[in-house]
Amino acid sequence: MAGHSHWANIAAKKGVIDKKRGKLFGKLSRAIIVAAQHGGGDPAMNLALRYAIDKARKASMPKENIDRAVKKGCGELTGEKFEELVYEGYGAAGVAVLCDILTENRNRTAGEIRKIFEVHGGNLGSTGCVAWMFERKGLFLVPTENVVEDELFEIALEAGADDVSANGDVFEVTCSVESFQHVSEEFENRKIPTNLAEISRIPANTVDLGVNDGKKVLKLMEALEDHDDVQSVTANFNIPDEIMAEVIAD
């Protein structure tokens, strides 16, 4: 899981999320719209909608924006119809990259995503070329300074988590997609803060990167994250701690 947790921590350190809060709200709105389209507007009966709304609230998205997105998804307000896609490709050093997409125009999006890969030394691949390397799981990053490992381990496993491991200044907690909501609620009830709490794609294996390839991959990740149609990006890279500072210096 190093690729995803590395990117989450790097994005936070570089201020990527805060700089793009307006863009983030747009992406969260799309997720809410699509969830409501598929399963209705009641989050108690629609877990995908509940997850999307919880994620929006944690990002401090205004309630009126959330309500408007639900109404669009339910057809009470006019809005675009979004299609869910997964784009797969490769970055520098053969790093596998997955992009979760919500778009109203797949042809436009495909061309733009292909161009981003090419500009940053990668290439967009065919369906299924790298997806087999990843497994969908719930992922939480808990700052080590805020919790004792033994206590976190006990709470997480009792809530349904599969594993807890230390990775630098965070603990990584993983769980099944089905257990995600329960683990999330338990952490909230116990007032355990998280840097990240989401359903993610976890790589089975990772590629260690040096400085040059590390910089290329991070620029690719940032460019993909910046695209309006991209909901999330994950990859199977690992940047050793001893070269991390040099890689993120730009």
PDB file of C-alpha atoms in Angstrom:
ATOM      1  CA  MET A   1       0.000   0.000   0.000  1.00  0.00           C
ATOM      2  CA  ALA A   2       3.062   2.233  -0.020  1.00  0.00           C
ATOM      3  CA  GLY A   3       2.141   3.867  -3.313  1.00  0.00           C
ATOM      4  CA  HIS A   4      -1.151   5.216  -2.106  1.00  0.00           C
ATOM      5  CA  SER A   5      -0.091   6.238   1.374  1.00  0.00           C
ATOM      6  CA  HIS A   6       3.041   7.905   0.012  1.00  0.00           C
ATOM      7  CA  TRP A   7       0.944   9.962  -2.384  1.00  0.00           C
ATOM      8  CA  ALA A   8      -1.585  10.903   0.316  1.00  0.00           C
ATOM      9  CA  ASN A   9       1.157  12.147   2.641  1.00  0.00           C
ATOM     10  CA  ILE A  10       3.042  13.943  -0.121  1.00  0.00           C
ATOM     11  CA  ALA A  11      -0.120  15.671  -1.337  1.00  0.00           C
ATOM     12  CA  ALA A  12      -0.813  16.902   2.196  1.00  0.00           C
ATOM     13  CA  LYS A  13       2.747  18.169   2.672  1.00  0.00           C
ATOM     14  CA  LYS A  14       2.741  20.014  -0.641  1.00  0.00           C
ATOM     15  CA  GLY A  15      -0.659  21.560   0.058  1.00  0.00           C
ATOM     16  CA  VAL A  16      -2.203  19.945  -3.019  1.00  0.00           C
ATOM     17  CA  ILE A  17      -5.586  19.381  -1.353  1.00  0.00           C
ATOM     18  CA  ASP A  18      -5.945  22.860   0.183  1.00  0.00           C
ATOM     19  CA  LYS A  19      -4.884  24.616  -3.016  1.00  0.00           C
ATOM     20  CA  LYS A  20      -7.625  22.844  -4.929  1.00  0.00           C
ATOM     21  CA  ARG A  21     -10.511  22.969  -2.476  1.00  0.00           C
ATOM     22  CA  GLY A  22     -12.893  24.497  -5.031  1.00  0.00           C
ATOM     23  CA  LYS A  23     -12.013  21.772  -7.514  1.00  0.00           C
ATOM     24  CA  LEU A  24     -12.367  19.179  -4.750  1.00  0.00           C
ATOM     25  CA  PHE A  25     -15.939  20.293  -4.044  1.00  0.00           C
ATOM     26  CA  GLY A  26     -16.768  19.791  -7.716  1.00  0.00           C
ATOM     27  CA  LYS A  27     -15.407  16.250  -7.623  1.00  0.00           C
ATOM     28  CA  LEU A  28     -17.253  15.440  -4.391  1.00  0.00           C
ATOM     29  CA  SER A  29     -20.476  16.751  -5.931  1.00  0.00           C
ATOM     30  CA  ARG A  30     -20.052  14.405  -8.886  1.00  0.00           C
ATOM     31  CA  ALA A  31     -19.579  11.438  -6.557  1.00  0.00           C
ATOM     32  CA  ILE A  32     -22.756  12.332  -4.663  1.00  0.00           C
ATOM     33  CA  ILE A  33     -24.731  12.808  -7.887  1.00  0.00           C
ATOM     34  CA  VAL A  34     -23.677   9.415  -9.274  1.00  0.00           C
ATOM     35  CA  ALA A  35     -24.342   7.616  -5.979  1.00  0.00           C
ATOM     36  CA  ALA A  36     -27.840   9.126  -5.809  1.00  0.00           C
ATOM     37  CA  GLN A  37     -28.492   8.237  -9.454  1.00  0.00           C
ATOM     38  CA  HIS A  38     -27.668   4.586  -8.800  1.00  0.00           C
ATOM     39  CA  GLY A  39     -29.199   4.023  -5.386  1.00  0.00           C
ATOM     40  CA  GLY A  40     -31.609   6.838  -4.533  1.00  0.00           C
ATOM     41  CA  GLY A  41     -31.346   9.868  -2.273  1.00  0.00           C
ATOM     42  CA  ASP A  42     -31.624   8.229   1.165  1.00  0.00           C
ATOM     43  CA  PRO A  43     -28.129   7.668   2.646  1.00  0.00           C
ATOM     44  CA  ALA A  44     -29.597   5.239   5.183  1.00  0.00           C
ATOM     45  CA  MET A  45     -30.573   2.941   2.309  1.00  0.00           C
ATOM     46  CA  ASN A  46     -27.733   3.850  -0.075  1.00  0.00           C
ATOM     47  CA  LEU A  47     -24.284   3.126   1.398  1.00  0.00           C
ATOM     48  CA  ALA A  48     -22.456   4.605  -1.595  1.00  0.00           C
ATOM     49  CA  LEU A  49     -24.326   7.875  -1.086  1.00  0.00           C
ATOM     50  CA  ARG A  50     -23.641   7.787   2.646  1.00  0.00           C
ATOM     51  CA  TYR A  51     -19.930   7.331   1.988  1.00  0.00           C
ATOM     52  CA  ALA A  52     -19.889  10.160  -0.576  1.00  0.00           C
ATOM     53  CA  ILE A  53     -21.717  12.529   1.782  1.00  0.00           C
ATOM     54  CA  ASP A  54     -19.452  11.650   4.725  1.00  0.00           C
ATOM     55  CA  LYS A  55     -16.401  12.341   2.578  1.00  0.00           C
ATOM     56  CA  ALA A  56     -17.856  15.697   1.518  1.00  0.00           C
ATOM     57  CA  ARG A  57     -18.598  16.678   5.098  1.00  0.00           C
ATOM     58  CA  LYS A  58     -15.071  15.803   6.214  1.00  0.00           C
ATOM     59  CA  ALA A  59     -13.792  18.117   3.473  1.00  0.00           C
ATOM     60  CA  SER A  60     -16.002  20.918   4.930  1.00  0.00           C
ATOM     61  CA  MET A  61     -18.219  21.018   1.874  1.00  0.00           C
ATOM     62  CA  PRO A  62     -21.250  23.296   2.555  1.00  0.00           C
ATOM     63  CA  LYS A  63     -24.513  21.506   3.336  1.00  0.00           C
ATOM     64  CA  GLU A  64     -26.328  23.347   0.547  1.00  0.00           C
ATOM     65  CA  ASN A  65     -23.827  21.978  -1.989  1.00  0.00           C
ATOM     66  CA  ILE A  66     -24.390  18.452  -0.702  1.00  0.00           C
ATOM     67  CA  ASP A  67     -28.187  18.803  -0.805  1.00  0.00           C
ATOM     68  CA  ARG A  68     -28.043  20.238  -4.333  1.00  0.00           C
ATOM     69  CA  ALA A  69     -25.931  17.314  -5.543  1.00  0.00           C
ATOM     70  CA  VAL A  70     -28.351  14.775  -4.033  1.00  0.00           C
ATOM     71  CA  LYS A  71     -31.281  16.496  -5.746  1.00  0.00           C
ATOM     72  CA  LYS A  72     -29.463  16.462  -9.092  1.00  0.00           C
ATOM     73  CA  GLY A  73     -28.777  12.765  -8.701  1.00  0.00           C
ATOM     74  CA  CYS A  74     -32.431  12.104  -7.919  1.00  0.00           C
ATOM     75  CA  GLY A  75     -33.600  14.168 -10.890  1.00  0.00           C
ATOM     76  CA  GLU A  76     -35.166  16.911  -8.773  1.00  0.00           C
ATOM     77  CA  LEU A  77     -32.768  19.423 -10.339  1.00  0.00           C
ATOM     78  CA  THR A  78     -31.330  19.353 -13.832  1.00  0.00           C
ATOM     79  CA  GLY A  79     -27.700  18.312 -14.200  1.00  0.00           C
ATOM     80  CA  GLU A  80     -25.228  16.295 -16.253  1.00  0.00           C
ATOM     81  CA  LYS A  81     -25.270  12.514 -16.445  1.00  0.00           C
ATOM     82  CA  PHE A  82     -21.877  11.176 -15.430  1.00  0.00           C
ATOM     83  CA  GLU A  83     -20.323   7.901 -16.517  1.00  0.00           C
ATOM     84  CA  GLU A  84     -18.026   5.916 -14.217  1.00  0.00           C
ATOM     85  CA  LEU A  85     -14.776   4.749 -15.814  1.00  0.00           C
ATOM     86  CA  VAL A  86     -11.397   3.398 -14.743  1.00  0.00           C
ATOM     87  CA  TYR A  87      -8.366   4.415 -16.801  1.00  0.00           C
ATOM     88  CA  GLU A  88      -5.182   2.382 -16.476  1.00  0.00           C
ATOM     89  CA  GLY A  89      -1.646   3.164 -17.526  1.00  0.00           C
ATOM     90  CA  TYR A  90       2.037   3.312 -16.718  1.00  0.00           C
ATOM     91  CA  GLY A  91       4.298   6.019 -15.374  1.00  0.00           C
ATOM     92  CA  ALA A  92       8.088   6.250 -15.287  1.00  0.00           C
ATOM     93  CA  ALA A  93       9.933   3.019 -14.373  1.00  0.00           C
ATOM     94  CA  GLY A  94       6.839   0.987 -15.256  1.00  0.00           C
ATOM     95  CA  VAL A  95       4.811   2.207 -12.267  1.00  0.00           C
ATOM     96  CA  ALA A  96       1.186   1.054 -12.568  1.00  0.00           C
ATOM     97  CA  VAL A  97      -1.368   3.878 -12.331  1.00  0.00           C
ATOM     98  CA  LEU A  98      -5.149   3.690 -11.896  1.00  0.00           C
ATOM     99  CA  CYS A  99      -7.540   6.633 -12.292  1.00  0.00           C
ATOM    100  CA  ASP A 100     -11.169   6.546 -11.158  1.00  0.00           C
ATOM    101  CA  ILE A 101     -13.117   8.802 -13.522  1.00  0.00           C
ATOM    102  CA  LEU A 102     -16.551  10.448 -13.544  1.00  0.00           C
ATOM    103  CA  THR A 103     -17.202  12.134 -16.877  1.00  0.00           C
ATOM    104  CA  GLU A 104     -20.045  13.394 -19.039  1.00  0.00           C
ATOM    105  CA  ASN A 105     -17.904  12.986 -22.196  1.00  0.00           C
ATOM    106  CA  ARG A 106     -15.692   9.892 -22.300  1.00  0.00           C
ATOM    107  CA  ASN A 107     -14.069  10.763 -25.652  1.00  0.00           C
ATOM    108  CA  ARG A 108     -12.883  14.160 -24.430  1.00  0.00           C
ATOM    109  CA  THR A 109     -11.670  12.743 -21.144  1.00  0.00           C
ATOM    110  CA  ALA A 110      -9.790   9.855 -22.761  1.00  0.00           C
ATOM    111  CA  GLY A 111      -7.847  12.237 -24.993  1.00  0.00           C
ATOM    112  CA  GLU A 112      -6.971  14.555 -22.140  1.00  0.00           C
ATOM    113  CA  ILE A 113      -5.873  11.760 -19.797  1.00  0.00           C
ATOM    114  CA  ARG A 114      -3.779  10.164 -22.555  1.00  0.00           C
ATOM    115  CA  LYS A 115      -2.034  13.494 -23.116  1.00  0.00           C
ATOM    116  CA  ILE A 116      -1.244  13.869 -19.385  1.00  0.00           C
ATOM    117  CA  PHE A 117       0.379  10.421 -19.330  1.00  0.00           C
ATOM    118  CA  GLU A 118       2.454  11.207 -22.423  1.00  0.00           C
ATOM    119  CA  VAL A 119       3.636  14.619 -21.190  1.00  0.00           C
ATOM    120  CA  HIS A 120       4.923  13.043 -17.976  1.00  0.00           C
ATOM    121  CA  GLY A 121       6.775  10.111 -19.504  1.00  0.00           C
ATOM    122  CA  GLY A 122       4.052   7.494 -19.241  1.00  0.00           C
ATOM    123  CA  ASN A 123       1.365   5.989 -21.408  1.00  0.00           C
ATOM    124  CA  LEU A 124      -2.329   5.172 -21.122  1.00  0.00           C
ATOM    125  CA  GLY A 125      -2.891   1.425 -21.326  1.00  0.00           C
ATOM    126  CA  SER A 126      -5.738  -0.871 -22.286  1.00  0.00           C
ATOM    127  CA  THR A 127      -8.515  -1.982 -19.954  1.00  0.00           C
ATOM    128  CA  GLY A 128      -7.243  -4.539 -17.471  1.00  0.00           C
ATOM    129  CA  CYS A 129      -3.538  -3.924 -18.044  1.00  0.00           C
ATOM    130  CA  VAL A 130      -2.804  -2.998 -14.412  1.00  0.00           C
ATOM    131  CA  ALA A 131      -6.100  -3.333 -12.499  1.00  0.00           C
ATOM    132  CA  TRP A 132      -5.220  -6.915 -11.535  1.00  0.00           C
ATOM    133  CA  MET A 133      -2.344  -5.553  -9.419  1.00  0.00           C
ATOM    134  CA  PHE A 134      -4.739  -3.730  -7.063  1.00  0.00           C
ATOM    135  CA  GLU A 135      -7.431  -4.677  -4.544  1.00  0.00           C
ATOM    136  CA  ARG A 136     -10.195  -2.373  -3.345  1.00  0.00           C
ATOM    137  CA  LYS A 137      -9.989  -1.842   0.406  1.00  0.00           C
ATOM    138  CA  GLY A 138     -10.790   0.702   3.064  1.00  0.00           C
ATOM    139  CA  LEU A 139      -7.667   2.663   3.980  1.00  0.00           C
ATOM    140  CA  PHE A 140      -7.084   4.905   6.998  1.00  0.00           C
ATOM    141  CA  LEU A 141      -3.915   6.857   7.787  1.00  0.00           C
ATOM    142  CA  VAL A 142      -3.708   7.659  11.506  1.00  0.00           C
ATOM    143  CA  PRO A 143      -0.942  10.030  12.733  1.00  0.00           C
ATOM    144  CA  THR A 144       1.353   8.140  15.104  1.00  0.00           C
ATOM    145  CA  GLU A 145       1.537  11.122  17.463  1.00  0.00           C
ATOM    146  CA  ASN A 146      -2.165  10.891  18.257  1.00  0.00           C
ATOM    147  CA  VAL A 147      -2.566   7.259  19.283  1.00  0.00           C
ATOM    148  CA  VAL A 148      -0.763   4.352  20.938  1.00  0.00           C
ATOM    149  CA  GLU A 149      -0.206   1.486  18.498  1.00  0.00           C
ATOM    150  CA  ASP A 150      -1.506  -1.275  20.791  1.00  0.00           C
ATOM    151  CA  GLU A 151      -4.708   0.672  21.498  1.00  0.00           C
ATOM    152  CA  LEU A 152      -5.246   1.454  17.823  1.00  0.00           C
ATOM    153  CA  PHE A 153      -4.638  -2.194  16.920  1.00  0.00           C
ATOM    154  CA  GLU A 154      -7.251  -3.404  19.404  1.00  0.00           C
ATOM    155  CA  ILE A 155      -9.868  -0.797  18.434  1.00  0.00           C
ATOM    156  CA  ALA A 156      -9.345  -1.308  14.693  1.00  0.00           C
ATOM    157  CA  LEU A 157      -9.513  -5.095  14.745  1.00  0.00           C
ATOM    158  CA  GLU A 158     -12.593  -5.115  16.981  1.00  0.00           C
ATOM    159  CA  ALA A 159     -14.257  -2.736  14.500  1.00  0.00           C
ATOM    160  CA  GLY A 160     -13.544  -5.114  11.619  1.00  0.00           C
ATOM    161  CA  ALA A 161     -10.189  -3.958  10.227  1.00  0.00           C
ATOM    162  CA  ASP A 162      -7.873  -6.508   8.601  1.00  0.00           C
ATOM    163  CA  ASP A 163      -4.492  -5.028   9.476  1.00  0.00           C
ATOM    164  CA  VAL A 164      -2.664  -2.187  11.241  1.00  0.00           C
ATOM    165  CA  SER A 165       0.937  -1.351  10.348  1.00  0.00           C
ATOM    166  CA  ALA A 166       3.377   1.500  11.040  1.00  0.00           C
ATOM    167  CA  ASN A 167       4.686   3.477   8.077  1.00  0.00           C
ATOM    168  CA  GLY A 168       6.787   6.480   9.042  1.00  0.00           C
ATOM    169  CA  ASP A 169       4.685   9.056  10.876  1.00  0.00           C
ATOM    170  CA  VAL A 170       1.366   7.278  10.286  1.00  0.00           C
ATOM    171  CA  PHE A 171      -0.316   3.971  11.051  1.00  0.00           C
ATOM    172  CA  GLU A 172      -1.974   2.368   8.037  1.00  0.00           C
ATOM    173  CA  VAL A 173      -5.248   0.615   8.809  1.00  0.00           C
ATOM    174  CA  THR A 174      -6.869  -1.495   6.117  1.00  0.00           C
ATOM    175  CA  CYS A 175     -10.261  -3.198   6.021  1.00  0.00           C
ATOM    176  CA  SER A 176     -12.730  -4.686   3.570  1.00  0.00           C
ATOM    177  CA  VAL A 177     -15.036  -2.364   1.644  1.00  0.00           C
ATOM    178  CA  GLU A 178     -17.953  -3.815   3.614  1.00  0.00           C
ATOM    179  CA  SER A 179     -16.307  -2.951   6.959  1.00  0.00           C
ATOM    180  CA  PHE A 180     -15.215   0.555   5.977  1.00  0.00           C
ATOM    181  CA  GLN A 181     -18.205   2.448   7.350  1.00  0.00           C
ATOM    182  CA  HIS A 182     -18.113   0.619  10.681  1.00  0.00           C
ATOM    183  CA  VAL A 183     -14.380   1.215  11.170  1.00  0.00           C
ATOM    184  CA  SER A 184     -14.807   4.866  10.187  1.00  0.00           C
ATOM    185  CA  GLU A 185     -17.628   5.378  12.689  1.00  0.00           C
ATOM    186  CA  GLU A 186     -15.648   3.641  15.440  1.00  0.00           C
ATOM    187  CA  PHE A 187     -12.652   5.934  14.885  1.00  0.00           C
ATOM    188  CA  GLU A 188     -14.964   8.930  14.936  1.00  0.00           C
ATOM    189  CA  ASN A 189     -16.644   7.784  18.157  1.00  0.00           C
ATOM    190  CA  ARG A 190     -13.254   7.202  19.768  1.00  0.00           C
ATOM    191  CA  LYS A 191     -12.024  10.596  18.512  1.00  0.00           C
ATOM    192  CA  ILE A 192      -9.145   9.009  16.613  1.00  0.00           C
ATOM    193  CA  PRO A 193      -8.048  11.549  13.964  1.00  0.00           C
ATOM    194  CA  THR A 194      -7.157  10.400  10.449  1.00  0.00           C
ATOM    195  CA  ASN A 195      -5.137  12.035   7.676  1.00  0.00           C
ATOM    196  CA  LEU A 196      -6.999   9.876   5.189  1.00  0.00           C
ATOM    197  CA  ALA A 197     -10.144   7.755   5.324  1.00  0.00           C
ATOM    198  CA  GLU A 198     -11.345   6.359   2.028  1.00  0.00           C
ATOM    199  CA  ILE A 199     -12.046   3.298  -0.054  1.00  0.00           C
ATOM    200  CA  SER A 200      -8.916   2.889  -2.110  1.00  0.00           C
ATOM    201  CA  ARG A 201      -7.110   0.578  -4.485  1.00  0.00           C
ATOM    202  CA  ILE A 202      -4.230  -1.116  -2.679  1.00  0.00           C
ATOM    203  CA  PRO A 203      -1.320  -2.467  -4.781  1.00  0.00           C
ATOM    204  CA  ALA A 204      -0.127  -6.008  -4.114  1.00  0.00           C
ATOM    205  CA  ASN A 205       3.476  -5.065  -4.902  1.00  0.00           C
ATOM    206  CA  THR A 206       5.399  -1.796  -5.257  1.00  0.00           C
ATOM    207  CA  VAL A 207       8.179  -0.380  -7.430  1.00  0.00           C
ATOM    208  CA  ASP A 208      11.018   1.416  -5.613  1.00  0.00           C
ATOM    209  CA  LEU A 209      11.847   4.743  -7.273  1.00  0.00           C
ATOM    210  CA  GLY A 210      14.984   6.862  -7.314  1.00  0.00           C
ATOM    211  CA  VAL A 211      15.055  10.653  -7.398  1.00  0.00           C
ATOM    212  CA  ASN A 212      14.535  11.208 -11.145  1.00  0.00           C
ATOM    213  CA  ASP A 213      11.785   8.647 -11.649  1.00  0.00           C
ATOM    214  CA  GLY A 214      10.221   9.670  -8.327  1.00  0.00           C
ATOM    215  CA  LYS A 215       9.890  13.262  -9.498  1.00  0.00           C
ATOM    216  CA  LYS A 216       8.371  12.169 -12.812  1.00  0.00           C
ATOM    217  CA  VAL A 217       5.804   9.938 -11.135  1.00  0.00           C
ATOM    218  CA  LEU A 218       4.790  12.583  -8.585  1.00  0.00           C
ATOM    219  CA  LYS A 219       4.320  15.178 -11.343  1.00  0.00           C
ATOM    220  CA  LEU A 220       2.167  12.675 -13.236  1.00  0.00           C
ATOM    221  CA  MET A 221       0.097  12.011 -10.113  1.00  0.00           C
ATOM    222  CA  GLU A 222      -0.389  15.735  -9.468  1.00  0.00           C
ATOM    223  CA  ALA A 223      -1.408  16.402 -13.073  1.00  0.00           C
ATOM    224  CA  LEU A 224      -3.945  13.579 -13.010  1.00  0.00           C
ATOM    225  CA  GLU A 225      -5.342  14.694  -9.632  1.00  0.00           C
ATOM    226  CA  ASP A 226      -5.751  18.189 -11.079  1.00  0.00           C
ATOM    227  CA  HIS A 227      -8.052  16.983 -13.872  1.00  0.00           C
ATOM    228  CA  ASP A 228     -11.706  17.768 -13.183  1.00  0.00           C
ATOM    229  CA  ASP A 229     -12.918  14.302 -14.237  1.00  0.00           C
ATOM    230  CA  VAL A 230     -10.473  12.346 -12.060  1.00  0.00           C
ATOM    231  CA  GLN A 231     -11.963  11.289  -8.724  1.00  0.00           C
ATOM    232  CA  SER A 232      -8.879   9.533  -7.413  1.00  0.00           C
ATOM    233  CA  VAL A 233      -5.470   8.297  -8.524  1.00  0.00           C
ATOM    234  CA  THR A 234      -3.432   5.459  -7.094  1.00  0.00           C
ATOM    235  CA  ALA A 235      -0.177   3.814  -8.113  1.00  0.00           C
ATOM    236  CA  ASN A 236       2.198   1.081  -6.976  1.00  0.00           C
ATOM    237  CA  PHE A 237       5.327   3.160  -6.346  1.00  0.00           C
ATOM    238  CA  ASN A 238       7.462   3.392  -3.240  1.00  0.00           C
ATOM    239  CA  ILE A 239       9.945   6.180  -2.502  1.00  0.00           C
ATOM    240  CA  PRO A 240      12.543   5.187   0.137  1.00  0.00           C
ATOM    241  CA  ASP A 241      12.657   7.522   3.126  1.00  0.00           C
ATOM    242  CA  GLU A 242      16.283   8.468   2.524  1.00  0.00           C
ATOM    243  CA  ILE A 243      15.465  10.128  -0.810  1.00  0.00           C
ATOM    244  CA  MET A 244      11.937  11.341  -0.105  1.00  0.00           C
ATOM    245  CA  ALA A 245      12.978  14.903   0.842  1.00  0.00           C
ATOM    246  CA  GLU A 246      14.876  15.347  -2.410  1.00  0.00           C
ATOM    247  CA  VAL A 247      12.004  14.008  -4.476  1.00  0.00           C
ATOM    248  CA  ILE A 248       9.361  16.337  -3.025  1.00  0.00           C
ATOM    249  CA  ALA A 249      11.609  19.399  -2.941  1.00  0.00           C
ATOM    250  CA  ASP A 250      10.327  20.756  -6.288  1.00  0.00           C
TER     251      ASP A 250
END
